[in-house]
Coordinates of N, CA and C in Angstrom, one line a residue:
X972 N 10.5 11.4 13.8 CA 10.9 12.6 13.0 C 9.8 13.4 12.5
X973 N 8.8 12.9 12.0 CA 8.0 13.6 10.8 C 6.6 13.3 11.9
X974 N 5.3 14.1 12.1 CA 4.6 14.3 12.5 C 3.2 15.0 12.2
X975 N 2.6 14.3 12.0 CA 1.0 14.7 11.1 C 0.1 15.7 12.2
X976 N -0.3 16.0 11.8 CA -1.5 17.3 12.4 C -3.0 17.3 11.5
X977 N -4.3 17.4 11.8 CA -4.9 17.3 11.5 C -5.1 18.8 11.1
X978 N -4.7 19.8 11.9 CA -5.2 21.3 11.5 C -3.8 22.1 11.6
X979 N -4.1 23.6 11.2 CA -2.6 24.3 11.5 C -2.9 24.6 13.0
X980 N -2.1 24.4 14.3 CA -1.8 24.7 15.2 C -1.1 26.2 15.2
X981 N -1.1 26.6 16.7 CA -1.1 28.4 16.7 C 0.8 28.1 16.2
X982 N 1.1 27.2 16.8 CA 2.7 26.9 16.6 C 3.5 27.3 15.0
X983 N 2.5 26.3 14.2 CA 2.6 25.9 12.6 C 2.2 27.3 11.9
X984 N 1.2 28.0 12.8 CA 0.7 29.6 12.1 C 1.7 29.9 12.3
X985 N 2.4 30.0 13.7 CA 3.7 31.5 13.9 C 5.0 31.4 12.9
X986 N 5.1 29.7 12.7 CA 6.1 29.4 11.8 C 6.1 30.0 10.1
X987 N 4.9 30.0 10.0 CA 4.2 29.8 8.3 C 4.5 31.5 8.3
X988 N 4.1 32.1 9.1 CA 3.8 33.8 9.0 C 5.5 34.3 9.1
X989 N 6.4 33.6 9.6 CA 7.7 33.6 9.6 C 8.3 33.5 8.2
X990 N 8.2 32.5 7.6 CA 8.6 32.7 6.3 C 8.6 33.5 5.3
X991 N 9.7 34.0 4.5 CA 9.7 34.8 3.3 C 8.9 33.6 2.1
X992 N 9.3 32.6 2.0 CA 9.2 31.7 0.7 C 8.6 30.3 0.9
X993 N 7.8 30.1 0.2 CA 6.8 28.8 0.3 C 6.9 28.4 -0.9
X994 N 6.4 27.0 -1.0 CA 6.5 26.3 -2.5 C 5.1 25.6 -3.0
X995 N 4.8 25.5 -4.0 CA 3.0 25.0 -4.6 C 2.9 23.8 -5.2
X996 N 2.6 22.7 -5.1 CA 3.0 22.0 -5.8 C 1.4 21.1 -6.1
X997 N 1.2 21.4 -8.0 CA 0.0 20.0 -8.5 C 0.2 19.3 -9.2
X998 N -0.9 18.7 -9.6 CA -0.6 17.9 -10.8 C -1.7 17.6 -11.2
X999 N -2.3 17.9 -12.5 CA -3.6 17.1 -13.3 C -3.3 15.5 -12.9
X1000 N -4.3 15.0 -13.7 CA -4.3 13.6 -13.8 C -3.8 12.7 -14.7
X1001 N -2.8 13.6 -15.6 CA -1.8 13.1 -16.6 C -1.2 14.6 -16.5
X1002 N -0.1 13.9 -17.0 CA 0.7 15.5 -17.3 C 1.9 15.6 -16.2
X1003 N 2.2 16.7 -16.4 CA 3.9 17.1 -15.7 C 3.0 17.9 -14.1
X1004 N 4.0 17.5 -13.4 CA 3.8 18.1 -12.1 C 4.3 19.5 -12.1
X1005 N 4.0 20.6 -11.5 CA 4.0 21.6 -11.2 C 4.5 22.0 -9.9
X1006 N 5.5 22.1 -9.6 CA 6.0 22.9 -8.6 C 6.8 24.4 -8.3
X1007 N 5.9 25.1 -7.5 CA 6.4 26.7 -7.9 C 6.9 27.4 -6.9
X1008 N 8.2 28.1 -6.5 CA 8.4 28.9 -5.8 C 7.5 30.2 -5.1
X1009 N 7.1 30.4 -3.8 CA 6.7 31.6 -4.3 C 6.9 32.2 -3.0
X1010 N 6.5 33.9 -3.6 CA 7.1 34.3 -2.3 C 6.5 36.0 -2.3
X1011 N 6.8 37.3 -1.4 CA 5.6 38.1 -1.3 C 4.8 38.0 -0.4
X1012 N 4.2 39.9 -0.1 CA 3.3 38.9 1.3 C 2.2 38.4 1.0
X1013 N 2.0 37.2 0.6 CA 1.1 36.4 -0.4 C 0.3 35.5 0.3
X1014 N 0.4 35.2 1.5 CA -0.2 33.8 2.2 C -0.6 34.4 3.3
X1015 N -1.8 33.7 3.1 CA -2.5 34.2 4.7 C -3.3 32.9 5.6
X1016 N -3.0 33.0 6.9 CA -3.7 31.3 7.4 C -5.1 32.3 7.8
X1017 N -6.1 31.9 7.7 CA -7.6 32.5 8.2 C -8.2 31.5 8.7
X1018 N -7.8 30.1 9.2 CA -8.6 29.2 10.6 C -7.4 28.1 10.2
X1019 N -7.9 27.0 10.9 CA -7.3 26.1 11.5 C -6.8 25.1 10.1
X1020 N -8.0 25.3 9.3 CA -8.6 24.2 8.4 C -8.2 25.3 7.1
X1021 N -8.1 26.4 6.7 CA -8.1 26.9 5.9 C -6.8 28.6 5.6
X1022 N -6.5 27.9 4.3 CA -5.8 29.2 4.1 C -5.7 29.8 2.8
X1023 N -5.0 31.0 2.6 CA -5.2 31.6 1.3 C -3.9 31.9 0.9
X1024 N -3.9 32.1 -0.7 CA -2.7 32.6 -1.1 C -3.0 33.3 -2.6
X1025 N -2.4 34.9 -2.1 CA -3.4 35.8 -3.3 C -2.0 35.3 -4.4
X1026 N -1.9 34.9 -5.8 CA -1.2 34.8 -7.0 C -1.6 36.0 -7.3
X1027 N 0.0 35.8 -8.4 CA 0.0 37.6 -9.2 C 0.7 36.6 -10.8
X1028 N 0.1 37.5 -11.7 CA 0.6 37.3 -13.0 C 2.0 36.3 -13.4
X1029 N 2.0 35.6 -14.0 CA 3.4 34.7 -14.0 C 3.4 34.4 -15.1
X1030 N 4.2 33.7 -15.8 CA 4.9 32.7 -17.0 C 4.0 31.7 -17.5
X1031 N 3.2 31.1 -16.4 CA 2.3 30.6 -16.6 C 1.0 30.0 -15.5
X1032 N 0.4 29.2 -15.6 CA -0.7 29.4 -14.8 C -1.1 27.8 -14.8
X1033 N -0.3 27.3 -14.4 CA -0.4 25.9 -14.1 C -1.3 25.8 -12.8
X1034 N -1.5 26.2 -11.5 CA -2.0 26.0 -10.4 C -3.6 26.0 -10.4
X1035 N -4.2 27.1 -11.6 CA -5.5 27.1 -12.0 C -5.9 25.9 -12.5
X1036 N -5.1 25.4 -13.6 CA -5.5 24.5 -14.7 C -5.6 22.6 -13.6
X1037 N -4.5 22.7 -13.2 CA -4.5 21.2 -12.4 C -5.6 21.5 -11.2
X1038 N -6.0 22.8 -10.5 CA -7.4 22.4 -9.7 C -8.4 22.4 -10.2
X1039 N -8.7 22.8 -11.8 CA -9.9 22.8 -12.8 C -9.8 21.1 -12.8
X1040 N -9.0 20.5 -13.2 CA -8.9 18.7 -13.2 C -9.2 18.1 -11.7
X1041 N -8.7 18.4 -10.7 CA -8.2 18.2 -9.7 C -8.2 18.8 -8.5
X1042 N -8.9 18.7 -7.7 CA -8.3 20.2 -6.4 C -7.3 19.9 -6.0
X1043 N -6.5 18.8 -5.6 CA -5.5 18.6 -4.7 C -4.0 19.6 -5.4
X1044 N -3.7 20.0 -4.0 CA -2.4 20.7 -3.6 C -1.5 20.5 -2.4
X1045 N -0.5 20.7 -2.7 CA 0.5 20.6 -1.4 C 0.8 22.0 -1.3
X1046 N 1.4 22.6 -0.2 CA 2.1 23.8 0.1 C 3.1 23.4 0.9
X1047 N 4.5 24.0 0.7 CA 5.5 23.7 1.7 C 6.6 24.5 2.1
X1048 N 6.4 25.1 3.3 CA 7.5 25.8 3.9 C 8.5 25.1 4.4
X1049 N 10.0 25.7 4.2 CA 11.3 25.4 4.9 C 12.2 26.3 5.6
X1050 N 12.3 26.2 6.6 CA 13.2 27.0 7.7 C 14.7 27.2 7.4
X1051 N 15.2 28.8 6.9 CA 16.1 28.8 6.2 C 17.2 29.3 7.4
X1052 N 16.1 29.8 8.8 CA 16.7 30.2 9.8 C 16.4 30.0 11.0
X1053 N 17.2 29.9 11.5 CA 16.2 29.0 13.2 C 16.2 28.1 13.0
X1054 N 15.5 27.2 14.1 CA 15.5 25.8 14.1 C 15.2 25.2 13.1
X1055 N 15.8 24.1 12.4 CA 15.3 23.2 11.7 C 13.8 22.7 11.5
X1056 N 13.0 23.0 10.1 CA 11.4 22.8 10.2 C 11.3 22.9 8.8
X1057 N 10.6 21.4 8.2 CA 9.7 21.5 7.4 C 8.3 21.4 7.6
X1058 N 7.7 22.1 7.1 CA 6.2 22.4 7.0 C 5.6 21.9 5.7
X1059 N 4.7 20.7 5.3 CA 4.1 20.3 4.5 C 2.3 20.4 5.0
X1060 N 1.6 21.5 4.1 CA 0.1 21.4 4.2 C -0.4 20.8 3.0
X1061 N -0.7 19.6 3.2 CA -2.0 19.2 2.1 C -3.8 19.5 2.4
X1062 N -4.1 19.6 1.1 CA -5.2 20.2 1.2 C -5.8 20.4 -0.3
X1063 N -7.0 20.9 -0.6 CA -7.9 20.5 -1.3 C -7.8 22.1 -1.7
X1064 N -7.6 22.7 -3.2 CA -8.0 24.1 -3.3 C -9.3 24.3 -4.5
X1065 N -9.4 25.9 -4.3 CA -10.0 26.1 -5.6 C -9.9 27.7 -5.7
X1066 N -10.0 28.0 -7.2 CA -9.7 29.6 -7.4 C -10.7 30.3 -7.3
X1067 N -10.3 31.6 -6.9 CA -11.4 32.9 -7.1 C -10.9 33.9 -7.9
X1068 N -11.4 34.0 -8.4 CA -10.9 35.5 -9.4 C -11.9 36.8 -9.2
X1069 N -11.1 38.1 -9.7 CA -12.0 38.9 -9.6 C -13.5 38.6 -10.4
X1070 N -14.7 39.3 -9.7 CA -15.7 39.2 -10.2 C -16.6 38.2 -9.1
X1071 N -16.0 37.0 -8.9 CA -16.7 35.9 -7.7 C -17.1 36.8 -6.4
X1072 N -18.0 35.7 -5.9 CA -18.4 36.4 -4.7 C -18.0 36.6 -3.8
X1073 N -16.7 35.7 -3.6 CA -15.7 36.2 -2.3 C -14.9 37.4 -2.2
X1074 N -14.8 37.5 -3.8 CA -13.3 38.3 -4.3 C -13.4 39.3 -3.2
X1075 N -14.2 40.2 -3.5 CA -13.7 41.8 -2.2 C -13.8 41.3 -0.7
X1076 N -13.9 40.5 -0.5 CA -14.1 40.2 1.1 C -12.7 40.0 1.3
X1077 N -12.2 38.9 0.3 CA -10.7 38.3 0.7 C -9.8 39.1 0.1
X1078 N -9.8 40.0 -0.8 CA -9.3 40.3 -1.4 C -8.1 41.3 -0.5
X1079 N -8.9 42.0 0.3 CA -8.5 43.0 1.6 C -7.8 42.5 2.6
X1080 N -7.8 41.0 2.7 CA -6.5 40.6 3.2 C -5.2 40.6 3.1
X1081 N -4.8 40.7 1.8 CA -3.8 41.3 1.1 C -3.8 42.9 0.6
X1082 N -2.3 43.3 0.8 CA -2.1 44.7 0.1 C -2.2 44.5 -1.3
X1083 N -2.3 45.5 -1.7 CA -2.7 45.9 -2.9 C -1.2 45.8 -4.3
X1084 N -1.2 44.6 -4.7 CA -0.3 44.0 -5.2 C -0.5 44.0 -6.8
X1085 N 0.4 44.6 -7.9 CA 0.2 44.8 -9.2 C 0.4 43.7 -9.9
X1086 N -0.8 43.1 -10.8 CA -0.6 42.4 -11.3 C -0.9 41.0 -10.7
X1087 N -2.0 41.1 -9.8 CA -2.9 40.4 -8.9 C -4.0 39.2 -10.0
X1088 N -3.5 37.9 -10.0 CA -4.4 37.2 -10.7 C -5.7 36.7 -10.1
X1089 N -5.1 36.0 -9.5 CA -6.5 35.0 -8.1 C -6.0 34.9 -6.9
X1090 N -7.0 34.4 -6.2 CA -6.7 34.1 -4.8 C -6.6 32.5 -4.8
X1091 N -6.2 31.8 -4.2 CA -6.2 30.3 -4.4 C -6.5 30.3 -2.5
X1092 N -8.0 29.4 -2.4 CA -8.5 29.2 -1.4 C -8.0 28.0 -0.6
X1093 N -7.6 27.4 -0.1 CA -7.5 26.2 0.1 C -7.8 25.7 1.6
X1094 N -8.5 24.5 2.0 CA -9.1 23.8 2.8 C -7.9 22.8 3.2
X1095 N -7.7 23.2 4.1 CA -6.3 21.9 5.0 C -6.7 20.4 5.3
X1096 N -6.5 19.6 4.9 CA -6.9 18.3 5.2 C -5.9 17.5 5.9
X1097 N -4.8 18.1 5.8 CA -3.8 17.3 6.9 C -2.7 18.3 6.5
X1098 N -1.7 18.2 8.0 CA -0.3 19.1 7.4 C 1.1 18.3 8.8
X1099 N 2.0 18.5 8.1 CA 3.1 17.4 8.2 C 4.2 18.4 8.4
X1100 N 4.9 17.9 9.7 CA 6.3 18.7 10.0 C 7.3 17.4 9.9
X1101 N 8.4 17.9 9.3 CA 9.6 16.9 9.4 C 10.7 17.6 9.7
X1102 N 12.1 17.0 9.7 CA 13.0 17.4 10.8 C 13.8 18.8 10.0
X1103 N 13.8 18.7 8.8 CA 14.9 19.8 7.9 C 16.3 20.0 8.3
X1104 N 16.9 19.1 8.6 CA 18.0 19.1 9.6 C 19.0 19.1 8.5
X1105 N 18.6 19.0 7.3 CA 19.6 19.1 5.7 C 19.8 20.4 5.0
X1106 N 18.5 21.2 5.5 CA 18.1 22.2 4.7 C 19.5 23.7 5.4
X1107 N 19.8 23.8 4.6 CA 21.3 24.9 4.8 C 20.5 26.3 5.2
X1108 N 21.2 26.9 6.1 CA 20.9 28.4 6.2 C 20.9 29.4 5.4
X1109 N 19.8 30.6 4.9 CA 20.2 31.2 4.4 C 19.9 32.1 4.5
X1110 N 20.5 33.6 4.2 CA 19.9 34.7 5.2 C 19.2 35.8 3.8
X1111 N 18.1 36.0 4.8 CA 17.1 37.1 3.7 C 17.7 38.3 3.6
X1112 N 17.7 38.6 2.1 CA 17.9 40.2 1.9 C 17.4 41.2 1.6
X1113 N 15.8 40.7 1.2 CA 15.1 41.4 1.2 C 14.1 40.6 -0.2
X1114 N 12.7 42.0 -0.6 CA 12.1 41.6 -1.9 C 12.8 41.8 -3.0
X1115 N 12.3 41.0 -4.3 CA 12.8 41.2 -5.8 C 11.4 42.3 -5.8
X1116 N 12.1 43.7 -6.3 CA 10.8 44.0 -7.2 C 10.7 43.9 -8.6
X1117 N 11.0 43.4 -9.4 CA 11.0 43.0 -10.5 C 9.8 43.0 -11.3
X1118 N 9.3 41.9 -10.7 CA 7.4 41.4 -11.2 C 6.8 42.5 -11.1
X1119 N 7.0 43.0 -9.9 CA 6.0 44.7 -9.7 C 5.7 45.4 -10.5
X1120 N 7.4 45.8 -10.7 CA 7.6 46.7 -11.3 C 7.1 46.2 -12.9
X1121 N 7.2 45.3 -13.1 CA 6.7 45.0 -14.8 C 5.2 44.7 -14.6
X1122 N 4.2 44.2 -14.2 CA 3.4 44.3 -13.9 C 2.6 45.6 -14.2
X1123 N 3.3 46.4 -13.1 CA 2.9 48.5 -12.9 C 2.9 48.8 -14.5
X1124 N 4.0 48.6 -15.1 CA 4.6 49.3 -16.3 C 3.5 48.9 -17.8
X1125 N 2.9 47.6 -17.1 CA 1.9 46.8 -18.2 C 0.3 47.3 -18.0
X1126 N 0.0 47.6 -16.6 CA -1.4 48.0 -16.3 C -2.0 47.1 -16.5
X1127 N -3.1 47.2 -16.2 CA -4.5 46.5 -16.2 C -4.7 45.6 -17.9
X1128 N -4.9 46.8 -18.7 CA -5.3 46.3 -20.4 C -3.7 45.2 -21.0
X1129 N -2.2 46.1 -20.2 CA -1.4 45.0 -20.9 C -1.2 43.7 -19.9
X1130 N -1.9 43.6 -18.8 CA -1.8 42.0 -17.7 C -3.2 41.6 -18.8
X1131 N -4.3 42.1 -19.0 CA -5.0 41.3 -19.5 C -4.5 40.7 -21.0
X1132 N -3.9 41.3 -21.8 CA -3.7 40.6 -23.0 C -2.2 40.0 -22.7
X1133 N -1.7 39.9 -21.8 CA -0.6 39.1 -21.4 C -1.7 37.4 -20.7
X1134 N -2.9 37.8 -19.8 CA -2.9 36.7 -20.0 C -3.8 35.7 -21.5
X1135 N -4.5 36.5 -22.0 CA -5.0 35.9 -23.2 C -3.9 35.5 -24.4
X1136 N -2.7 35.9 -24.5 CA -1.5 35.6 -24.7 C -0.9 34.0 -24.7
X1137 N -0.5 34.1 -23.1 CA 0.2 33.1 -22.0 C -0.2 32.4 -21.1
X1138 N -1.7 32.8 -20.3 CA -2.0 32.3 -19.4 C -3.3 31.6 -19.6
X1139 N -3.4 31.1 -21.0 CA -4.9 30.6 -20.9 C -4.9 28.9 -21.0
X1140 N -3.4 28.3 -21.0 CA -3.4 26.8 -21.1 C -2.2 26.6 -20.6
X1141 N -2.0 25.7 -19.5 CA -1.3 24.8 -18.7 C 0.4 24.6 -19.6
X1142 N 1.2 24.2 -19.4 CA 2.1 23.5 -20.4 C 2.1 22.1 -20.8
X1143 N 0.7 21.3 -20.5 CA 0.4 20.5 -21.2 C -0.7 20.6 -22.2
X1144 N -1.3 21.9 -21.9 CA -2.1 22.2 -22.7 C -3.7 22.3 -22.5
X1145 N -3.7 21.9 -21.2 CA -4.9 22.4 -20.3 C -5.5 23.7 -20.0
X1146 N -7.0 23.6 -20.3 CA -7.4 25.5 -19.5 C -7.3 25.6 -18.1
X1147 N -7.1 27.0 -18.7 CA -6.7 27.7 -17.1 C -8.2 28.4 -16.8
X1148 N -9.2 28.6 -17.6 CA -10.1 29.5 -17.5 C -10.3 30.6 -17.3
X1149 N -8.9 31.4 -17.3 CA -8.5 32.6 -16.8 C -9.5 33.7 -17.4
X1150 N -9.7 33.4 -18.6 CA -10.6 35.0 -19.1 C -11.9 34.5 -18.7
X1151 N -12.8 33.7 -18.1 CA -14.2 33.2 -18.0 C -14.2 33.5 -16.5

């Protein structure tokens, strides 16, 4: 049923670039686990071994703070259409924010998205398909713009004191390092 891969296959790319909605999931080394919906054209595979996913402003900023303790991440896609497929990538991440030396290189992989926090880099170390043969159909209707639009409406000066606000400790109370 379930089947390991050491890298993403062109297969596992066409699948992953197929998706509307992927899920994040960490965990410090104490503390509550983190798992996050997410969705937007937000993911991008750039080799076999490596992929990216640009984050935008949220509620909170758990995914920074558990790879400050920890790099380990999971990512996981589910096939809501077409054949049955779960997609599990594990892998090792770490953030970039504006200012770092990657930032404008990677950054232009992505459109130009309001309310753009980091990029979360991540290094594939193994990735896992299982059967999803449970997982129910469900048909896309399109984007929420919501976040955008609140985001746009906040600009630059209100995302930053939104995240010195909200986004500077984990909900266990961890840094996020967000303003450094």
């Amino acid at each position: 049923m379930s089947k390991f891969y050491t890298k993403i296959t062109s297969r596992l790319q066409k699948f992953i670039e197929a998706q509307k909605i992927f899920f994040v999931a960490t965990a410090p080394n104490s503390g509550r686990i983190n798992l996050s919906p997410k969705g937007m054209d937000s993911f991008r595979v750039v080799s076999e071994n490596r992929v990216l996913w640009l984050n935008v402003t949220g509620s909170g900023n758990e995914t920074a703070a558990h790879l400050l303790e920890n790099d380990r991440i999971t990512i996981m896609f589910c096939a809501f259409e077409g054949a049955p497929n779960i997609l599990r990538l594990y892998g090792k991440g770490k953030e970039i924010k504006e200012g770092d030396a990657t930032w404008n290189e990677l950054i232009t992989l992505f459109p130009e998205t309001p309310g753009t926090r980091q990029i979360f880099d991540i290094t594939i170390t193994s990735a896992q398909t299982s059967c999803g043969m449970s997982i129910p159909f469900m048909e896309y209707k399109g984007e929420r713009n919501e976040l955008n639009d609140w985001a746009t409406e906040q600009g630059k000066e209100g995302i930053a004191q939104y995240w010195q606000d909200k986004n500077q400790t984990s909900i266990d109370g961890l840094p996020t390092k967000i303003l450094d």
